[in-house]
Coordinates of N, CA and C in Angstrom, one line a residue:
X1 N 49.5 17.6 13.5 CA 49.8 18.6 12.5 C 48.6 19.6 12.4
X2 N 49.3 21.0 12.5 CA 48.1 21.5 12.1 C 47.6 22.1 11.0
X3 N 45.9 22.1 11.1 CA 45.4 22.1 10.0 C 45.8 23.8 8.7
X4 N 45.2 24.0 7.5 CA 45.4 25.2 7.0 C 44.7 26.1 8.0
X5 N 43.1 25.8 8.0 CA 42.9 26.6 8.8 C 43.2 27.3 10.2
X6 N 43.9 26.7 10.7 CA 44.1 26.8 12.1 C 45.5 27.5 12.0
X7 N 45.9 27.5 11.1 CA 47.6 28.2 10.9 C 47.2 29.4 10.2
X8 N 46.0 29.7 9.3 CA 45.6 31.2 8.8 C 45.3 31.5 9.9
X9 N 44.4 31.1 10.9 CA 43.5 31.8 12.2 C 44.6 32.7 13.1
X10 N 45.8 31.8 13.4 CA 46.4 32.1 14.4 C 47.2 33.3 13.9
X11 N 47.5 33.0 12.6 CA 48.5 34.2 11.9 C 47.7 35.6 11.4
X12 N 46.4 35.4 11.3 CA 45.7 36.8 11.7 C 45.5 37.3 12.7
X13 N 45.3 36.5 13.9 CA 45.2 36.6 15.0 C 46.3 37.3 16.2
X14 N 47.5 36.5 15.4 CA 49.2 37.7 15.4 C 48.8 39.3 15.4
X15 N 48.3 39.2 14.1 CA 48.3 40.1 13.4 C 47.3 41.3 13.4
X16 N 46.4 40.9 15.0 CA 45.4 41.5 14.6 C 44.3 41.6 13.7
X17 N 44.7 41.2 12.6 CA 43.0 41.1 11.6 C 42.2 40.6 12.3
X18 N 41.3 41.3 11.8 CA 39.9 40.9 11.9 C 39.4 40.1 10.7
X19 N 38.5 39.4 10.4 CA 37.7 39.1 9.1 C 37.5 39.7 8.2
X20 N 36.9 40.9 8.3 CA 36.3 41.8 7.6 C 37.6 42.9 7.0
X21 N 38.8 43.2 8.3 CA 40.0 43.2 7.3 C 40.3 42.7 6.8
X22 N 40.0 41.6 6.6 CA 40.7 40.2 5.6 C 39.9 40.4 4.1
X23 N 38.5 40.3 4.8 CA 37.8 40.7 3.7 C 37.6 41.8 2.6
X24 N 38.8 43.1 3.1 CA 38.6 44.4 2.4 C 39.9 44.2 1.5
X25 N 40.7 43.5 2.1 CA 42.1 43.2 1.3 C 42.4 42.3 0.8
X26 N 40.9 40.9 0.2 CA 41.5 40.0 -0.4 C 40.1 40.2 -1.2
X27 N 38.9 40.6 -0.9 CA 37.7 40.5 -1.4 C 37.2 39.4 -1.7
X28 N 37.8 38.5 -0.4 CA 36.9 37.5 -0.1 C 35.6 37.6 0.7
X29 N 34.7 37.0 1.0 CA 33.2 37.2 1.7 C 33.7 36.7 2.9
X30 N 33.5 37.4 4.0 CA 33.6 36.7 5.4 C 33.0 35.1 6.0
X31 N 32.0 34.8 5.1 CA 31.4 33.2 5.1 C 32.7 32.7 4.6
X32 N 33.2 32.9 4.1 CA 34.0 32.1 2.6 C 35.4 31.6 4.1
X33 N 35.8 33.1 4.4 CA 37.2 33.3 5.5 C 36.6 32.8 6.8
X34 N 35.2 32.7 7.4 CA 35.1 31.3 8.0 C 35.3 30.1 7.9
X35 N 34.6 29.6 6.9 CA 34.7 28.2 6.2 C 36.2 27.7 6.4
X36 N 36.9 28.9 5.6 CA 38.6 28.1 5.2 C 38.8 28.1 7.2
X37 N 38.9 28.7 8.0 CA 39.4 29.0 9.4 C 38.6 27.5 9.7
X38 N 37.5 27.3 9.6 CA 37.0 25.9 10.3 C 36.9 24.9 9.4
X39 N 38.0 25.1 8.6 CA 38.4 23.8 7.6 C 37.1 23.2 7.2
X40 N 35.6 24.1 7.4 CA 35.1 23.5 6.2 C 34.6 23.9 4.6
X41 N 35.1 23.3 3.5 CA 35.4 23.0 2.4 C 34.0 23.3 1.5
X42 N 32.9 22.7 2.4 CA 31.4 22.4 1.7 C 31.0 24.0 1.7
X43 N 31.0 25.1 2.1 CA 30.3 25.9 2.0 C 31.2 26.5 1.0
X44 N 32.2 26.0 0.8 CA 32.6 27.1 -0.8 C 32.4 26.5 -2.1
X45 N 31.8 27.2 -3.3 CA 31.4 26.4 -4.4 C 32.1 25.6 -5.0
X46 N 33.0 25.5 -5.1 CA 34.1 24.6 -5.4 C 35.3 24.3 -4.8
X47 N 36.1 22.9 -5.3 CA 37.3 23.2 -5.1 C 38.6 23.8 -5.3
X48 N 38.5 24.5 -7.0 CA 39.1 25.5 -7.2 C 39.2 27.1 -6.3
X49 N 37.9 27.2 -6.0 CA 37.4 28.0 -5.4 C 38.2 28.0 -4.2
X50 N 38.2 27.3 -4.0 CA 38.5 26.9 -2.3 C 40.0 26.9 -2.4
X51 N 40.6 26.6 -3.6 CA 42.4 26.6 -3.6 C 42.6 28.0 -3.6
X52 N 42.0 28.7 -4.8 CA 42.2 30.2 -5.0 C 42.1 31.0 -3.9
X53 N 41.1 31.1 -2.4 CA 40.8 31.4 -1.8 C 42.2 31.5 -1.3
X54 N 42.7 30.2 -0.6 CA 43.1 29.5 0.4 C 44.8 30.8 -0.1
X55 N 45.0 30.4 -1.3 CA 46.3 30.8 -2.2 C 46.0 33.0 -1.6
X56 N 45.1 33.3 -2.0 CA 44.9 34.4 -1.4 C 45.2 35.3 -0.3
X57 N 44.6 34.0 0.8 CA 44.6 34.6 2.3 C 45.9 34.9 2.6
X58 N 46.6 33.4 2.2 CA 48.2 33.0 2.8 C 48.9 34.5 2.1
X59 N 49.0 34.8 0.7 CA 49.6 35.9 0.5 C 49.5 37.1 1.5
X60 N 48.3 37.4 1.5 CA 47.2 38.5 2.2 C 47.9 38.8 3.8
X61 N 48.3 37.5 4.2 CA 48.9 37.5 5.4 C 50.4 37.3 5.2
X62 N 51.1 37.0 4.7 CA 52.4 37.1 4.1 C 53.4 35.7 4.2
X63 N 52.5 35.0 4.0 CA 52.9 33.3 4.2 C 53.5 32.8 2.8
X64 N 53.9 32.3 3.0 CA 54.5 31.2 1.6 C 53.1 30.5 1.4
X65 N 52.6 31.1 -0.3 CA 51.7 30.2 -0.4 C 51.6 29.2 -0.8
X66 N 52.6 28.5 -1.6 CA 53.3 27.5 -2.1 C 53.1 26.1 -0.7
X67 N 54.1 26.6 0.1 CA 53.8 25.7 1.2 C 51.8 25.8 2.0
X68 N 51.6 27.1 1.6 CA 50.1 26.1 2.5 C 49.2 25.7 1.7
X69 N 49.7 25.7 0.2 CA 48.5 25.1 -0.7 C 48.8 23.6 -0.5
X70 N 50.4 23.3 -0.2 CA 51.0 21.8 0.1 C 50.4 20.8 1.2
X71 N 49.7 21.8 2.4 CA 49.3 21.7 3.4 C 47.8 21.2 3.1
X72 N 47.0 22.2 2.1 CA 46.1 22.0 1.9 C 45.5 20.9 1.7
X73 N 46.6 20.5 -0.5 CA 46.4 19.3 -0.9 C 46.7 18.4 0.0
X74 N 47.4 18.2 0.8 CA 47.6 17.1 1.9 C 46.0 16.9 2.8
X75 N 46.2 17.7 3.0 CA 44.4 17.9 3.5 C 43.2 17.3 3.4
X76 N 43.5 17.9 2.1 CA 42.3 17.2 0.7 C 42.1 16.2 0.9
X77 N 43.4 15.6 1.0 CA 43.2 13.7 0.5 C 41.9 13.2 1.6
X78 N 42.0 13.6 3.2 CA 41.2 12.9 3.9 C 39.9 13.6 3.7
X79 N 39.5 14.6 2.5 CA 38.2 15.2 3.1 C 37.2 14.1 2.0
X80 N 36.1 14.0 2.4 CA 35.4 13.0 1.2 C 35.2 13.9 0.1
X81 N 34.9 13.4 -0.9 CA 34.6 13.9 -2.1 C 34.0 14.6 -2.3
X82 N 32.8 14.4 -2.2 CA 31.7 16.0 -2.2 C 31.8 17.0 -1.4
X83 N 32.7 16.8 0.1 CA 32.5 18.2 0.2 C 33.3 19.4 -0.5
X84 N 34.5 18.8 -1.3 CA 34.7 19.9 -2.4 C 34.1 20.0 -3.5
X85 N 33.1 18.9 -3.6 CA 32.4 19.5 -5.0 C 31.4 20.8 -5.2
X86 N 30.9 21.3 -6.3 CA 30.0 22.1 -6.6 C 28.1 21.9 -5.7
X87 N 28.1 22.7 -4.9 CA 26.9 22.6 -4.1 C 25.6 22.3 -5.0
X88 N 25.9 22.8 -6.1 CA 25.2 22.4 -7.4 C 25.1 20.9 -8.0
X89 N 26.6 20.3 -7.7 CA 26.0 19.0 -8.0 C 25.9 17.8 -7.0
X90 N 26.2 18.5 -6.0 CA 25.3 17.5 -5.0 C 23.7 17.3 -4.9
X91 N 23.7 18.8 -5.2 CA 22.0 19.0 -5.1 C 21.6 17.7 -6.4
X92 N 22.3 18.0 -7.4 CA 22.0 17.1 -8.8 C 22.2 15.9 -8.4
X93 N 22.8 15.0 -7.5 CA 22.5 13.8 -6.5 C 22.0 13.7 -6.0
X94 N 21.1 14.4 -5.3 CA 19.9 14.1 -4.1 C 19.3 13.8 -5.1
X95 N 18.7 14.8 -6.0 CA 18.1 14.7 -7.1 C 17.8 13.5 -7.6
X96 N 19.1 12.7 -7.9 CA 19.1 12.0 -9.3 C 18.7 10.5 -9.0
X97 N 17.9 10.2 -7.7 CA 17.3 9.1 -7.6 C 15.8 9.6 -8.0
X98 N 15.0 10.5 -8.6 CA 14.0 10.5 -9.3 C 14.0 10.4 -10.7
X99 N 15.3 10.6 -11.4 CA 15.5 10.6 -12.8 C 15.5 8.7 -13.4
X100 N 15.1 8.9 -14.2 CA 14.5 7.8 -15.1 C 15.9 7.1 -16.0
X101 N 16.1 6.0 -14.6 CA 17.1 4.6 -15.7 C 16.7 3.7 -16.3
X102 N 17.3 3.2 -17.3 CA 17.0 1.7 -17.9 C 16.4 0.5 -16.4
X103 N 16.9 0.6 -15.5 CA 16.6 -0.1 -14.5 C 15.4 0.3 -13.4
X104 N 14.9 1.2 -13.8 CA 14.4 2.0 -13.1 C 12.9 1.7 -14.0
X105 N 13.2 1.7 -15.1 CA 11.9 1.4 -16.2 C 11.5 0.7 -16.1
X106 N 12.7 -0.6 -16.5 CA 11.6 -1.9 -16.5 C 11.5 -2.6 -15.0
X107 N 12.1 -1.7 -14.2 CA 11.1 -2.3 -12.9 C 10.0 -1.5 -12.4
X108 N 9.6 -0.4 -13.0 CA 8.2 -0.1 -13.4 C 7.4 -0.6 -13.9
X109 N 8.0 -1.2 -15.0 CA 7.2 -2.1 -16.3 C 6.8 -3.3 -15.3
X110 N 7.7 -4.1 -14.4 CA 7.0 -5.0 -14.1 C 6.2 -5.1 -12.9
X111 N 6.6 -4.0 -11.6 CA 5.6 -3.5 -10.9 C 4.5 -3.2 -11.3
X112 N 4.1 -2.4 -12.8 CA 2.9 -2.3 -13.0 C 2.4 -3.6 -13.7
X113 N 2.9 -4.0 -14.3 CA 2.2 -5.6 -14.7 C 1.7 -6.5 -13.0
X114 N 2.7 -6.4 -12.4 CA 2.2 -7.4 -11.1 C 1.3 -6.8 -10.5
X115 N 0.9 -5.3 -10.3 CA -0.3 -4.2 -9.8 C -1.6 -4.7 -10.9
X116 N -1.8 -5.0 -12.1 CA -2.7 -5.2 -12.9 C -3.1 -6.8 -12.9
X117 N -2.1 -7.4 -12.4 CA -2.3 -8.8 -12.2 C -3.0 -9.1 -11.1
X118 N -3.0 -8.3 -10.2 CA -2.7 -8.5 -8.5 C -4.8 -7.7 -8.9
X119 N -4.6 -6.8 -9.6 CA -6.0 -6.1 -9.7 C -6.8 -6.9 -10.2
X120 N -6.6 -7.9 -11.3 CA -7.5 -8.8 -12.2 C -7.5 -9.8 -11.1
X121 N -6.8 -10.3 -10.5 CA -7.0 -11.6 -9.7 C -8.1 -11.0 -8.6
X122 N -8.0 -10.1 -7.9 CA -8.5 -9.7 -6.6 C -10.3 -9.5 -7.4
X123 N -10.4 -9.0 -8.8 CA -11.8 -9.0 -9.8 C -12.3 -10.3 -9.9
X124 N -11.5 -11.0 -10.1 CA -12.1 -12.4 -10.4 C -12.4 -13.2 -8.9
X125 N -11.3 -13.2 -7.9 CA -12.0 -13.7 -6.9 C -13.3 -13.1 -6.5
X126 N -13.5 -12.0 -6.2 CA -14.6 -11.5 -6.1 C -16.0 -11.6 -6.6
X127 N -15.9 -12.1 -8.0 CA -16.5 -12.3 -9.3 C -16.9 -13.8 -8.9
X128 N -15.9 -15.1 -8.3 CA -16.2 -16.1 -8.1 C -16.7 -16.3 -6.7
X129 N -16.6 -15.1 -5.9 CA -17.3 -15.4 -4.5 C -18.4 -14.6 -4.5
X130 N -19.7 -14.2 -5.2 CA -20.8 -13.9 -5.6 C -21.5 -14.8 -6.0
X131 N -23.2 -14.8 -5.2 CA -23.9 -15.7 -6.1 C -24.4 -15.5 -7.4
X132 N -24.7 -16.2 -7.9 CA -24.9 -16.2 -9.1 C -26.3 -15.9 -9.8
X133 N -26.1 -15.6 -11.1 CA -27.5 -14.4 -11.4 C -28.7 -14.9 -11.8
X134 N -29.7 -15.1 -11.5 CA -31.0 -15.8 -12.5 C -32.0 -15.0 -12.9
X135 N -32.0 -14.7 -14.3 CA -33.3 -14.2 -15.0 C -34.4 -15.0 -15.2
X136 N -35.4 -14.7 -15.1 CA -36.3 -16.0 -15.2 C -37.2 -15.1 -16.1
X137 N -37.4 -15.7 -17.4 CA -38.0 -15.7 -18.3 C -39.8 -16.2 -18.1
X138 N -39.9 -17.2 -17.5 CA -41.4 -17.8 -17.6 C -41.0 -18.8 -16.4
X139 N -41.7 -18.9 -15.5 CA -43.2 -18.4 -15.2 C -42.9 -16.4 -15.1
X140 N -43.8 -16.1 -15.6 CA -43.7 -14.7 -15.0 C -44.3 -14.8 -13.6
X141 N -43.9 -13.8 -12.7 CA -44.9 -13.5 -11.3 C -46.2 -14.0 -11.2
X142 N -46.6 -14.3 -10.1 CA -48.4 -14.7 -10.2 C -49.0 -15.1 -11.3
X143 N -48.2 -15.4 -12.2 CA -49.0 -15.9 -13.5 C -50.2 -17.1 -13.2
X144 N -50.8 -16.7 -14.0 CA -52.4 -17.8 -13.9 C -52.7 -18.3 -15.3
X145 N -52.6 -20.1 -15.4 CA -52.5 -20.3 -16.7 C -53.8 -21.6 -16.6
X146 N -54.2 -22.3 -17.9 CA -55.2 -23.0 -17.9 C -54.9 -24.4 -18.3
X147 N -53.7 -24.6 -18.5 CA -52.9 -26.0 -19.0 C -52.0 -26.0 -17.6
X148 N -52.3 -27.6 -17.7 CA -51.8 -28.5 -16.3 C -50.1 -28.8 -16.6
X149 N -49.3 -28.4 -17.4 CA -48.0 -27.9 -17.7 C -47.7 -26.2 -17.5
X150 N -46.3 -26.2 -17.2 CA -45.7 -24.7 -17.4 C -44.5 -24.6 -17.7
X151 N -43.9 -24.0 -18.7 CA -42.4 -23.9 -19.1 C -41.7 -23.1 -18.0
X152 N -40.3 -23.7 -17.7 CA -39.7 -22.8 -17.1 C -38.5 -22.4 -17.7
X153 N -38.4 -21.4 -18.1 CA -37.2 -20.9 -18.9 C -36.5 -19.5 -18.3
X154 N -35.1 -19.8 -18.2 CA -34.3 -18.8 -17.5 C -33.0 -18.7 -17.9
X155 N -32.0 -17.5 -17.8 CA -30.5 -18.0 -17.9 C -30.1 -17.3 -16.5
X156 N -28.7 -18.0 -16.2 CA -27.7 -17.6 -15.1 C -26.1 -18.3 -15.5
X157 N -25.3 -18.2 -15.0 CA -23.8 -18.2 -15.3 C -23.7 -19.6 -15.9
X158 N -22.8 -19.6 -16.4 CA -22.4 -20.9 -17.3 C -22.3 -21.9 -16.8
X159 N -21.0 -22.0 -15.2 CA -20.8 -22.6 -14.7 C -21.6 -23.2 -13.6
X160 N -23.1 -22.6 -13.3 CA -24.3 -22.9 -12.0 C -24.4 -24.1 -12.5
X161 N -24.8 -24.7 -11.3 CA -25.9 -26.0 -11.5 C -27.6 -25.3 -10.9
X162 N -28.2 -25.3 -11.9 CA -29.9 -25.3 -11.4 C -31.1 -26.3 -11.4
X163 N -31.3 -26.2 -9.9 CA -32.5 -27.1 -9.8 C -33.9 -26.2 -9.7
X164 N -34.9 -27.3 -10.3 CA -36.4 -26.2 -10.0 C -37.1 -27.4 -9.3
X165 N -37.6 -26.8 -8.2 CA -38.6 -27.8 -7.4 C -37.5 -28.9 -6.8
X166 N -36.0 -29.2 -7.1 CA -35.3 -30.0 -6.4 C -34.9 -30.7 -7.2
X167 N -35.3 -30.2 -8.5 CA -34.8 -31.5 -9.7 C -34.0 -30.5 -10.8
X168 N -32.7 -31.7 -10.5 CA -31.8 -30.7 -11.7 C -32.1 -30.6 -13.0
X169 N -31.6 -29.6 -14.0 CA -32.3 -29.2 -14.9 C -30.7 -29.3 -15.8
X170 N -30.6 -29.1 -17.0 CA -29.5 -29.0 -17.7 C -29.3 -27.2 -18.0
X171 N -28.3 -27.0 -17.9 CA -27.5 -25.6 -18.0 C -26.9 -25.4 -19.1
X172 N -27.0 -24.7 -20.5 CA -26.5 -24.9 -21.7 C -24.8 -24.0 -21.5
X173 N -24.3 -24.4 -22.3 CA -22.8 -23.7 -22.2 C -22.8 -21.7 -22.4
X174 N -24.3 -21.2 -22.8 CA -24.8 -19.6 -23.0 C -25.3 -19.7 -21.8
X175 N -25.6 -20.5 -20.5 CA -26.3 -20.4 -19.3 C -27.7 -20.3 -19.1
X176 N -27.7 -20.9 -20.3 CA -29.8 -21.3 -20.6 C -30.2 -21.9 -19.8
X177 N -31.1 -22.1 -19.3 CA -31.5 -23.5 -19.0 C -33.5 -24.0 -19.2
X178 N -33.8 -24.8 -19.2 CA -35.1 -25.2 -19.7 C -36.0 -26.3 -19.0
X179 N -37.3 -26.2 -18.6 CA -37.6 -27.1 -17.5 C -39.4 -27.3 -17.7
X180 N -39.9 -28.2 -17.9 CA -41.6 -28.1 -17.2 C -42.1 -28.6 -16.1
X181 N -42.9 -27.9 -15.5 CA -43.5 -28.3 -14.1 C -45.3 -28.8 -14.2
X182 N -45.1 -29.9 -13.4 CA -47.0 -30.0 -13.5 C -47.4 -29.4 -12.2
X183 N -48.2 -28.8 -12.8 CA -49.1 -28.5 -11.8 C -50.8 -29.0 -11.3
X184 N -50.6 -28.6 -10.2 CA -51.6 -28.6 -9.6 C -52.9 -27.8 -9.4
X185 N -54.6 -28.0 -9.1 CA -55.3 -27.3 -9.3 C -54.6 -26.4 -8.1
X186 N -54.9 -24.8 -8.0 CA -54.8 -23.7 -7.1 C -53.5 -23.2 -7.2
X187 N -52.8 -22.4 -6.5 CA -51.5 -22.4 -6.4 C -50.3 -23.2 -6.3
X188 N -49.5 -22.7 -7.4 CA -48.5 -23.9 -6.9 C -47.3 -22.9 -7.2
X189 N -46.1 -23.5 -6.2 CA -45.0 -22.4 -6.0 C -44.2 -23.4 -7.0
X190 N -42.9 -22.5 -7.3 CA -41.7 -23.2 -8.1 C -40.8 -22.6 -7.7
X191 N -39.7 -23.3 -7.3 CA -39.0 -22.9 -6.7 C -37.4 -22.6 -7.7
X192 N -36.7 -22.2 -7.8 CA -35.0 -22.4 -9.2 C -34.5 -21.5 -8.1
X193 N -33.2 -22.6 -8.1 CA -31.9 -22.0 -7.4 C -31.1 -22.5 -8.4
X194 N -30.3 -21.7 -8.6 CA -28.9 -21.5 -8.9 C -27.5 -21.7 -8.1
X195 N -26.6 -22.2 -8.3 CA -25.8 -22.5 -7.4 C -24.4 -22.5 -8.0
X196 N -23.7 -22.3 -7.3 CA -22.1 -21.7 -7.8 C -21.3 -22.5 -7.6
X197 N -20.1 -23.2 -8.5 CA -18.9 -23.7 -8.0 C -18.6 -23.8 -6.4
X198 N -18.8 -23.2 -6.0 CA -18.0 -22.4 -4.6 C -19.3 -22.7 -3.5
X199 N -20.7 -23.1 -4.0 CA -21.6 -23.3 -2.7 C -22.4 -21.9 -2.6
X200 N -21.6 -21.1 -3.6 CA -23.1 -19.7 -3.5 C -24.0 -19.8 -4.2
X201 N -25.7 -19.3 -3.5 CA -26.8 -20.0 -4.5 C -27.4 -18.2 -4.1
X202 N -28.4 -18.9 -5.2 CA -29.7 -17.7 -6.0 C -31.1 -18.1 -5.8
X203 N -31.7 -17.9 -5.3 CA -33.2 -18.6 -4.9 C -34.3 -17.7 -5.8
X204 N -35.2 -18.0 -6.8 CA -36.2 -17.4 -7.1 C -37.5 -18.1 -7.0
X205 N -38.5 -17.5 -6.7 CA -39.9 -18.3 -6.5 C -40.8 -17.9 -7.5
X206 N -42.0 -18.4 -7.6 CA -42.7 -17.9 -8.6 C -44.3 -18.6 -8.2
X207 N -45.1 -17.8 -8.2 CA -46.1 -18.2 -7.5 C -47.2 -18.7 -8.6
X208 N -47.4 -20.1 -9.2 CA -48.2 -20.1 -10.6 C -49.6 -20.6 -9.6
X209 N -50.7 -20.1 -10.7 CA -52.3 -20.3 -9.9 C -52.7 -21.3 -11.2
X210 N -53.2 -22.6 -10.8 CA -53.6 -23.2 -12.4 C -55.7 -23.2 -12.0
X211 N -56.2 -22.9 -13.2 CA -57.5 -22.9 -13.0 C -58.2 -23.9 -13.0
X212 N -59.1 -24.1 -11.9 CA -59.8 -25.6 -12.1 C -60.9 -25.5 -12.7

């Protein structure tokens, strides 16, 4: 069967018309009197549009319009949907996958909770694969003292174990910790490491001179 357009084409084609006579005697746009000729539907703004048109030409050429609007709507049925809709609201469908649904929210909502979770875990591993910090309060550096005792006082993370000289020391739950060393006449080194759940350590020395 053939199509509307293909039965306007031929019957101006009779007839001699051209397009643009078509176009002076129906004031239709020659895009428009394409479109209907190559049965396509999408370049006219609507489907009204597109019946009025169609109802036009057939007059214009001296056809029963009645029968080729019948032709039309028959037509219709196979073309998909949008291409008679408003070019306007297709565009508003490309569109309307950036507009903001109920579904669209809260799987925001929970993408960004799992991004902030995913951020805090990746801080804290990090946080647990660092060694760990030691302030050392006393001995100061090179210190030179005249008592055959020396306090050693320092904090580091809560969770360290610290030894000074190789001997463990108690770690208070504020990450104190508290120690004395004897020493010896001349130099004597002290050693405090700190050491991490995980096997990472902190080494500080301290060079005490005791006077003989």
């Amino acid at each position: 069967m053939k199509s509307v357009g293909i039965m306007l084409r031929e019957v101006r084609e009779k007839k001699k018309l051209t397009l643009l006579d078509v176009e002076k005697g129906t004031r239709i746009r020659c895009k428009f009197l394409e479109a209907i000729e190559a049965d396509d539907y999408t370049k006219i703004p609507s489907s009204a549009y597109a019946k009025g048109f169609v109802k036009n030409y057939s007059e214009y050429l001296g056809l029963d319009s009645r029968t080729i609007l019948a032709f039309f709507r028959r037509q219709s049925e196979d073309v998909t949907r949008t291409s008679l809709l408003p070019k306007k609201t297709i565009d508003d469908r490309k569109n309307s996958f950036w507009q903001l649904t109920p579904g669209k929210f809260v799987g925001l909502i929970f993408g960004g909770l799992f991004f902030l979770f995913m951020v805090y875990f990746g801080i804290q591993y990090l946080n647990l694969q660092k060694s760990p910090v030691i302030d050392i309060e006393k001995p100061t550096p090179e210190q030179i003292v005249e008592e055959k005792k020396i306090e050693v006082l320092g904090k580091t993370n809560p969770d360290a174990t610290v030894t000074v000289n190789g001997v463990n020391v108690l770690v208070r739950s504020d990450g104190r910790f508290y120690d004395q060393v004897s020493l010896e006449p001349g130099v004597n080194t002290i050693t405090i490491i700190a050491t991490s759940r995980f096997g990472k350590s902190t080494t500080v020395v301290r060079k005490v001179g005791l006077k003989q």
